Amino acid sequence: MKEIIKLNAKNLSLLPKEVKTPAYDRTKIKAGIVHIGIGGFHRSHEAYYVDKLLEQGSADWGICGVALLDIDRRIFDTLVNQDGLYTLMITEPDGTLNARVIGSIIECLFAPSDPEAVLEKMANPDIKIITLTITEGGYNFDAATGEFQITEPAIQWDLNNHKNPKTVFGYLSQALKLRRDRGISGLTIQSCDNIQKNGHVIKKMLLSYVKEAEPGLISWIEKHVTFPDSMVDRITPVTTLSDIENLKNVYGIDDAWPVVCEPFIQWVIEDNYSNGRPEWESVGVQFVHDVSPYEKMKISLLNAGHSLLGFSGSLYGCNTIDETVRIPLFGSFLREFMDIEVTPVLGEVEGINIEDYKDSLIQRFGNKNIKDKLSRICLESSAKIPKFLLPTIMEQLERGGEIKRSVLVIAAWCRYLELADTKGHDYEIEDKMGVVLRTEALASISDDPLAFLKIETIFNDLTRSKRFVDTYLLIMNSIRKNGIAETIRNLNQIVD
Ligand code: CS2
């Protein structure tokens, strides 16, 4: 029987030779980055790039990972038990598995039990960058107005409990205040979430918070802190028990929380750092003057494409992205959505051939060894859809372009909410706005057909567009009556 080795620093040298392990002395690495949100995506993306960087000898750029929320306790405990180590299971389309133990997370902190340690760490002069993966919903802005939601209970808590905050805004503002009061240099705050102009957004949200919490700090932030925009990409499904078993069976590694991901990886960043940065370009990161075209392309093709497959695939009874995209009806529908509705709103993207990019997305989605569950894609859609899809609909409405495929995604989302948890439909609603979503989706069957679209914090005033509303009603009606497949098949007849 294969010997099973528990993953930790002491056992690294015992792992099989085929598994790449950190080639650097982790005890000599200093943390230069604090990262908030040590979920799967951070561990497949930034932590991987930093691991490669440390391999090249940049010893000042290790990561201190912060688990911010109570629900992050499990990942925190797991990483602490494994000395910050975990296995990245990079899975090729042909099934080849490349396992790499990542060593770049050299410290971990759990904010709910020691907020002071987190504030002190962020204020430490060695820390030059704070990066964030706090999800699209974590930025706390009203999708309709784009304004910071100051009345949110957690934000109100932070305003009254400066030393014991709960949100990223409370932490950042107090840490920046400590830096200013102690005469320490500013730093860079870098969002790694899928939001267009993510740097601008975090800056605007943070300053709105600071205006209430510490108004005197605003000018210092303006002068000493930068917020680069960035586009991030690597498909990272939720780790399953069978991934954990697979790692044991193939390599004999006992890792309580490995991360599975595709081989593709991309990070395009605006070169705007206030206090130095690693030489990320030496490990494949691309620095550009304006990230917007890259972000827009990625979010409106990849992320919105995911949502399209997520809802329509779920209604059809599929479980994963690869399974859905490989059904010709859905694969071609996705491609039409990309070609007819998204491509016209994208400008030139330097160095990228959009046709090739779309081809590669469809191939990446089809990687049958990345079992990316539709449930992951559909969760928290109230935060995703306004960023991934609504901008495309709005631009197409303005330019008189087609919208029916994008609108079908909204109707499929509403139908998904109507059916969730009913007999024969085992999908769940995992969304901060879940109760409102479900209530309004159900109300749209009986009371007011537009009830769902009238959720203003998501759809703003889109119901004022007659073309949008008419298209939606026709498609919704057909999905309810004939199902998703028939509706896609006959879409050109349903809406001219
Ligand atoms: C997905 C993303 O959450 C989602 O809906 O579209 O997590 C996607 O897999 C990543 O952004 C890929 O880079």
XYZ file of C-alpha atoms and ligand atoms in Angstrom:
509
model
C 0.000 0.000 0.000
C 1.132 3.507 -0.790
C 2.560 5.452 2.133
C 0.390 8.472 2.911
C 2.239 11.582 4.033
C 0.560 14.399 5.879
C 1.330 17.734 4.302
C 3.317 20.051 6.562
C 6.720 21.758 6.592
C 8.465 18.887 8.373
C 7.293 16.326 5.809
C 8.067 18.286 2.638
C 11.205 16.323 1.846
C 9.261 13.049 2.089
C 6.880 13.866 -0.748
C 7.289 12.046 -4.071
C 9.769 13.601 -6.490
C 7.126 14.269 -9.166
C 5.470 16.771 -6.864
C 7.051 20.182 -7.035
C 7.752 21.601 -3.592
C 9.047 25.067 -2.593
C 12.657 25.284 -3.705
C 13.306 28.159 -1.303
C 13.872 28.288 2.439
C 10.470 29.346 3.759
C 11.922 30.336 7.129
C 13.866 33.135 5.393
C 10.847 34.638 3.617
C 9.414 37.879 4.971
C 5.780 38.876 4.397
C 5.514 41.912 2.101
C 1.885 41.285 1.154
C -1.192 40.931 3.329
C -3.956 39.127 1.508
C -7.570 39.177 2.656
C -9.661 36.173 1.605
C -7.614 32.952 1.384
C -10.184 30.977 -0.616
C -9.522 28.709 -3.586
C -9.082 31.468 -6.132
C -6.373 33.326 -4.203
C -4.557 30.062 -3.699
C -4.674 29.079 -7.379
C -3.798 32.547 -8.645
C -1.831 35.155 -6.694
C -0.277 32.691 -4.249
C 0.890 30.616 -7.241
C 2.493 33.624 -8.912
C 4.163 34.579 -5.624
C 5.394 31.009 -5.165
C 7.133 31.260 -8.542
C 8.544 34.625 -7.576
C 9.970 33.341 -4.297
C 11.582 30.556 -6.242
C 13.501 33.235 -8.118
C 14.861 34.655 -4.882
C 12.573 37.612 -4.040
C 12.549 36.856 -0.310
C 10.629 39.989 0.750
C 7.322 39.168 -0.859
C 5.793 36.334 1.119
C 2.081 36.446 1.863
C 0.362 36.829 5.210
C -3.119 35.407 4.598
C -6.015 36.881 6.552
C -9.260 35.005 7.122
C -11.727 37.822 7.718
C -15.044 36.162 8.390
C -16.255 33.613 10.935
C -16.999 31.194 8.106
C -13.319 31.318 7.114
C -12.282 29.509 10.281
C -12.018 26.136 8.559
C -9.580 27.290 5.898
C -7.598 29.159 8.552
C -7.334 26.074 10.782
C -6.423 23.896 7.820
C -3.656 26.169 6.650
C -2.273 26.597 10.159
C -2.224 22.806 10.603
C -0.294 22.471 7.371
C 2.141 25.337 8.080
C 0.477 27.395 5.343
C 1.190 24.706 2.732
C -1.327 23.255 0.296
C -1.266 21.381 -2.977
C -2.289 23.005 -6.218
C -3.691 20.290 -8.499
C -3.287 21.779 -11.966
C -5.449 19.644 -14.226
C -4.902 19.448 -17.986
C -7.779 18.780 -20.403
C -6.357 15.282 -21.088
C -6.520 14.501 -17.358
C -2.812 14.914 -16.614
C -2.431 16.157 -13.075
C 0.490 18.390 -12.108
C 0.710 18.694 -8.375
C 2.676 21.558 -6.873
C 2.967 22.347 -3.191
C 2.679 26.101 -2.771
C 4.755 27.714 -0.041
C 4.079 31.415 -0.492
C 1.550 31.792 2.342
C 4.003 32.011 5.186
C 1.681 33.298 7.884
C -2.067 33.214 8.565
C -4.263 35.322 10.819
C -7.864 34.822 11.841
C -9.399 38.272 12.175
C -12.477 37.439 14.305
C -10.334 36.103 17.140
C -7.464 38.598 16.933
C -8.387 41.830 15.152
C -5.474 43.665 16.712
C -2.938 41.263 15.215
C -4.450 41.902 11.769
C -4.364 45.684 12.201
C -0.777 45.562 13.444
C 0.252 43.356 10.549
C -1.316 45.684 7.991
C 0.429 48.608 9.646
C 3.810 46.850 9.684
C 6.380 48.761 7.584
C 7.395 45.518 5.802
C 3.924 45.281 4.292
C 3.858 47.119 0.984
C 0.736 45.700 -0.614
C -2.660 44.571 0.646
C -4.471 42.408 -1.890
C -8.119 41.414 -1.723
C -10.342 38.600 -2.920
C -13.480 39.464 -1.009
C -15.925 38.438 -3.779
C -17.961 40.731 -6.002
C -20.464 41.295 -3.173
C -17.768 42.319 -0.696
C -17.430 45.834 -2.103
C -20.716 46.842 -0.528
C -22.042 49.087 -3.240
C -25.536 49.526 -4.509
C -25.605 48.064 -8.008
C -28.117 50.636 -9.103
C -26.446 53.805 -7.857
C -22.850 52.644 -7.527
C -22.791 54.246 -4.068
C -21.378 52.759 -0.864
C -24.074 51.245 1.364
C -23.325 52.958 4.626
C -26.427 51.620 6.374
C -25.340 47.966 6.152
C -25.295 46.566 9.714
C -21.682 45.355 9.523
C -20.556 48.781 8.308
C -22.482 50.454 11.133
C -20.785 48.085 13.561
C -17.358 49.084 12.224
C -18.178 52.774 12.539
C -18.814 52.229 16.236
C -16.110 49.658 16.953
C -12.918 50.946 15.391
C -10.612 48.556 17.178
C -12.704 45.491 16.576
C -13.970 45.762 13.003
C -15.805 43.149 10.970
C -15.435 44.407 7.409
C -12.529 45.030 5.128
C -13.357 48.745 5.255
C -12.978 48.921 9.029
C -9.683 47.039 8.849
C -8.195 49.055 6.012
C -9.115 52.429 7.459
C -7.769 51.638 10.929
C -4.572 50.131 9.543
C -3.987 53.158 7.319
C -4.606 55.419 10.304
C -1.967 53.529 12.308
C 0.493 53.909 9.443
C -0.127 57.625 9.190
C 0.056 58.214 12.962
C 3.297 56.271 13.186
C 4.861 58.010 10.211
C 5.046 54.799 8.169
C 4.872 54.944 4.373
C 1.621 54.322 2.516
C 1.007 51.178 0.524
C -0.928 49.699 -2.365
C -4.401 48.240 -2.002
C -5.126 45.898 -4.857
C -8.454 44.283 -5.627
C -8.345 40.846 -7.272
C -12.100 40.464 -7.785
C -14.088 40.382 -11.023
C -15.328 43.938 -11.133
C -14.655 46.358 -13.940
C -12.306 49.052 -12.682
C -11.846 47.092 -9.478
C -9.112 49.466 -8.269
C -11.313 52.514 -8.747
C -14.171 50.733 -7.032
C -12.251 49.755 -3.897
C -10.836 53.283 -3.700
C -14.258 54.879 -3.987
C -15.815 52.520 -1.443
C -12.981 52.863 1.033
C -13.011 56.655 0.815
C -16.794 56.705 1.329
C -16.289 54.685 4.490
C -13.335 56.779 5.665
C -15.353 59.966 5.135
C -17.640 58.766 7.922
C -15.129 56.934 10.080
C -11.952 59.032 9.929
C -12.533 62.112 7.771
C -9.089 63.490 8.627
C -7.451 60.524 6.890
C -8.746 61.172 3.392
C -5.990 63.476 2.178
C -3.288 61.137 3.526
C -4.834 58.230 1.613
C -5.086 60.304 -1.549
C -1.385 61.042 -1.280
C 0.101 57.784 -0.012
C -2.098 54.921 -1.158
C -2.669 53.630 -4.691
C -5.338 51.284 -5.982
C -4.294 49.614 -9.253
C -6.943 48.072 -11.482
C -6.390 44.462 -12.439
C -7.889 41.625 -14.428
C -7.557 38.198 -12.843
C -8.250 34.818 -14.377
C -7.991 31.139 -13.528
C -10.939 28.771 -13.306
C -10.915 27.227 -9.853
C -13.750 24.864 -8.952
C -14.724 24.091 -5.379
C -12.522 21.317 -3.954
C -14.416 18.062 -3.478
C -13.807 15.052 -1.263
C -12.918 13.062 -4.346
C -10.151 15.580 -5.192
C -8.727 15.020 -1.720
C -8.915 11.250 -2.226
C -7.400 11.507 -5.671
C -4.392 13.364 -4.301
C -3.930 10.632 -1.712
C -4.251 7.856 -4.265
C -2.033 9.345 -6.953
C 0.678 11.022 -4.880
C 0.174 9.765 -1.340
C -0.344 13.311 -0.049
C -2.748 13.865 2.802
C -3.825 17.462 2.271
C -7.054 18.541 3.988
C -7.763 21.288 1.465
C -5.922 21.154 -1.854
C -6.974 23.449 -4.696
C -7.857 22.203 -8.178
C -7.449 24.535 -11.153
C -7.018 24.675 -14.892
C -3.582 25.241 -16.494
C -4.589 28.657 -17.895
C -3.689 31.675 -15.784
C -3.705 35.408 -16.450
C -3.150 38.592 -14.460
C -3.124 41.990 -16.119
C -2.338 44.880 -13.781
C -2.153 48.638 -14.005
C 1.383 49.563 -12.940
C 0.413 51.909 -10.136
C 2.121 50.946 -6.868
C 2.863 53.476 -4.188
C 5.439 51.574 -2.171
C 7.235 49.165 -4.509
C 6.107 45.881 -5.974
C 7.522 42.464 -6.781
C 8.923 41.828 -10.225
C 5.775 39.985 -11.160
C 6.483 40.362 -14.855
C 9.279 37.828 -14.432
C 6.653 35.180 -13.634
C 4.230 36.021 -16.425
C 2.122 38.905 -15.077
C 1.367 41.587 -17.645
C 1.589 45.278 -16.686
C -0.364 47.744 -18.792
C -1.331 51.381 -18.654
C -5.092 50.784 -18.896
C -6.604 47.510 -17.732
C -10.228 48.365 -18.594
C -10.371 46.693 -22.031
C -8.945 43.455 -20.586
C -11.306 43.487 -17.602
C -14.299 44.211 -19.744
C -13.426 41.448 -22.187
C -12.856 38.867 -19.479
C -15.826 39.698 -17.297
C -18.360 40.053 -20.091
C -17.213 36.966 -21.988
C -15.932 34.534 -19.380
C -17.862 35.414 -16.240
C -21.128 36.246 -18.005
C -20.627 33.134 -20.168
C -20.349 31.141 -16.964
C -23.634 32.592 -15.682
C -25.311 31.788 -19.000
C -24.243 28.146 -18.722
C -24.911 28.112 -14.976
C -28.599 28.964 -15.171
C -29.516 27.392 -18.466
C -27.531 24.218 -17.664
C -29.179 23.906 -14.240
C -32.642 24.204 -15.765
C -31.708 21.478 -18.222
C -30.545 19.176 -15.401
C -26.782 19.486 -15.869
C -24.341 19.700 -12.975
C -21.122 21.108 -14.342
C -19.876 23.692 -16.815
C -18.041 21.167 -18.991
C -21.107 18.946 -19.217
C -23.294 21.902 -20.250
C -20.959 23.486 -22.790
C -20.384 20.181 -24.525
C -24.110 19.886 -25.335
C -24.154 21.412 -28.850
C -27.325 23.448 -28.188
C -25.747 25.213 -25.212
C -22.256 25.426 -26.747
C -23.573 27.213 -29.825
C -25.913 29.390 -27.817
C -22.964 30.538 -25.719
C -20.941 31.294 -28.828
C -23.804 33.286 -30.358
C -24.164 35.265 -27.137
C -20.453 36.055 -27.281
C -20.406 36.906 -30.990
C -23.661 38.784 -31.403
C -24.176 40.515 -28.077
C -20.834 40.869 -26.328
C -18.243 41.298 -29.080
C -19.876 44.480 -30.455
C -19.475 46.222 -27.097
C -15.798 45.329 -26.764
C -13.248 47.626 -28.302
C -9.755 46.659 -29.398
C -7.817 44.793 -26.750
C -4.121 45.209 -27.352
C -2.299 41.958 -28.001
C -5.503 39.898 -28.033
C -7.399 38.447 -30.949
C -10.976 38.336 -29.652
C -11.960 35.428 -31.920
C -9.091 33.328 -30.560
C -9.928 34.419 -27.037
C -13.533 33.199 -27.410
C -12.343 29.906 -28.920
C -10.022 29.401 -26.001
C -12.790 30.157 -23.481
C -15.019 27.510 -24.973
C -12.162 25.035 -24.813
C -11.393 25.968 -21.226
C -15.048 25.570 -20.236
C -15.022 22.144 -21.863
C -12.095 20.822 -19.774
C -13.786 17.697 -18.484
C -11.265 17.214 -15.751
C -12.273 20.517 -14.168
C -15.621 19.608 -12.734
C -16.734 23.188 -12.159
C -20.156 22.867 -10.557
C -23.017 25.006 -11.779
C -23.913 25.568 -8.122
C -20.638 27.512 -7.665
C -21.404 29.648 -10.687
C -24.989 30.371 -9.629
C -24.222 31.367 -6.065
C -24.203 35.054 -5.135
C -25.581 36.000 -8.532
C -27.186 39.139 -7.134
C -23.630 40.461 -6.842
C -22.402 38.910 -10.097
C -25.098 39.627 -12.692
C -24.981 43.436 -12.294
C -21.217 43.326 -12.931
C -20.990 40.507 -15.455
C -24.045 40.916 -17.662
C -26.130 44.061 -17.136
C -23.505 46.436 -18.591
C -23.677 44.457 -21.862
C -27.481 44.703 -21.961
C -27.360 48.418 -21.267
C -24.789 49.087 -23.953
C -26.625 46.957 -26.483
C -29.891 48.765 -25.710
C -28.150 52.052 -26.292
C -26.580 50.993 -29.571
C -29.731 49.221 -30.780
C -27.954 45.838 -30.759
C -29.478 42.447 -29.969
C -30.213 41.554 -26.332
C -32.317 38.389 -26.435
C -29.549 35.998 -25.432
C -28.494 38.158 -22.496
C -32.116 38.606 -21.469
C -32.580 34.842 -21.612
C -29.918 34.552 -18.922
C -31.939 36.849 -16.643
C -35.147 34.916 -17.328
C -33.336 31.617 -16.703
C -32.068 33.029 -13.414
C -35.618 33.932 -12.379
C -36.869 30.474 -13.360
C -34.012 28.869 -11.398
C -35.111 30.847 -8.335
C -38.747 29.837 -8.823
C -37.846 26.168 -9.036
C -35.038 25.953 -6.478
C -35.701 23.380 -3.803
C -38.881 22.152 -5.440
C -39.396 18.512 -6.362
C -36.944 17.362 -9.004
C -34.807 20.499 -8.753
C -32.059 20.093 -6.238
C -30.411 23.463 -6.742
C -30.198 25.793 -3.829
C -30.211 29.530 -3.490
C -26.956 30.662 -1.929
C -27.107 34.414 -2.096
C -26.935 37.320 0.316
C -30.198 38.546 -1.243
C -31.690 35.035 -1.389
C -34.967 35.782 0.377
C -35.780 38.828 -1.750
C -34.773 37.022 -4.940
C -36.955 34.034 -4.256
C -39.920 36.136 -3.080
C -39.868 38.359 -6.148
C -39.283 35.448 -8.519
C -42.364 33.718 -7.119
C -44.354 36.944 -7.186
C -43.567 37.228 -10.869
C -45.509 34.003 -11.542
C -48.711 35.163 -9.916
C -48.859 38.838 -8.912
C -46.754 41.008 -11.123
C -44.849 39.513 -14.081
C -42.188 42.179 -13.621
C -41.741 41.694 -9.873
C -38.293 40.155 -10.298
C -37.018 42.906 -12.574
C -38.254 45.506 -10.146
C -35.536 44.638 -7.613
C -33.877 47.985 -8.066
C -30.648 47.258 -6.224
C -29.944 44.757 -9.002
C -31.684 46.001 -12.126
C -31.777 49.710 -11.420
C -34.351 51.222 -13.786
C -34.015 48.684 -16.594
C -37.793 48.153 -16.543
C -38.060 51.579 -18.135
C -36.804 50.054 -21.365
C -39.830 48.696 -23.216
C -37.646 46.598 -25.487
C -35.963 44.951 -22.507
C -39.265 44.270 -20.727
C -41.047 42.906 -23.815
C -38.131 40.632 -24.648
C -37.985 39.370 -21.084
C -41.710 38.597 -20.902
C -41.707 36.649 -24.147
C -38.703 34.590 -23.129
C -39.905 34.038 -19.570
C -43.233 32.850 -20.826
C -41.603 30.385 -23.173
C -39.190 29.026 -20.547
C -42.086 28.398 -18.171
C -44.179 26.779 -20.860
C -41.701 24.921 -23.037
C -38.538 24.627 -20.995
C -35.070 26.004 -21.538
C -33.975 23.857 -24.482
C -37.057 24.615 -26.589
C -36.722 28.286 -25.776
C -33.100 28.427 -26.897
C -33.889 26.420 -30.008
C -36.734 28.755 -30.998
C -35.320 32.006 -29.695
C -35.328 33.694 -33.098
C -39.034 32.965 -33.504
C -39.914 33.956 -29.937
C -38.246 37.352 -30.269
C -37.579 38.882 -33.686
C -17.018 32.481 -12.092
C -15.610 32.904 -11.708
O -17.766 32.878 -9.894
C -18.078 32.819 -11.071
O -19.235 32.970 -11.461
O -17.354 33.015 -13.329
O -15.269 32.445 -10.439
C -14.565 32.440 -12.758
O -14.416 31.050 -12.709
C -13.235 33.113 -12.540
O -13.414 34.500 -12.573
C -12.237 32.659 -13.601
O -11.160 33.510 -13.651
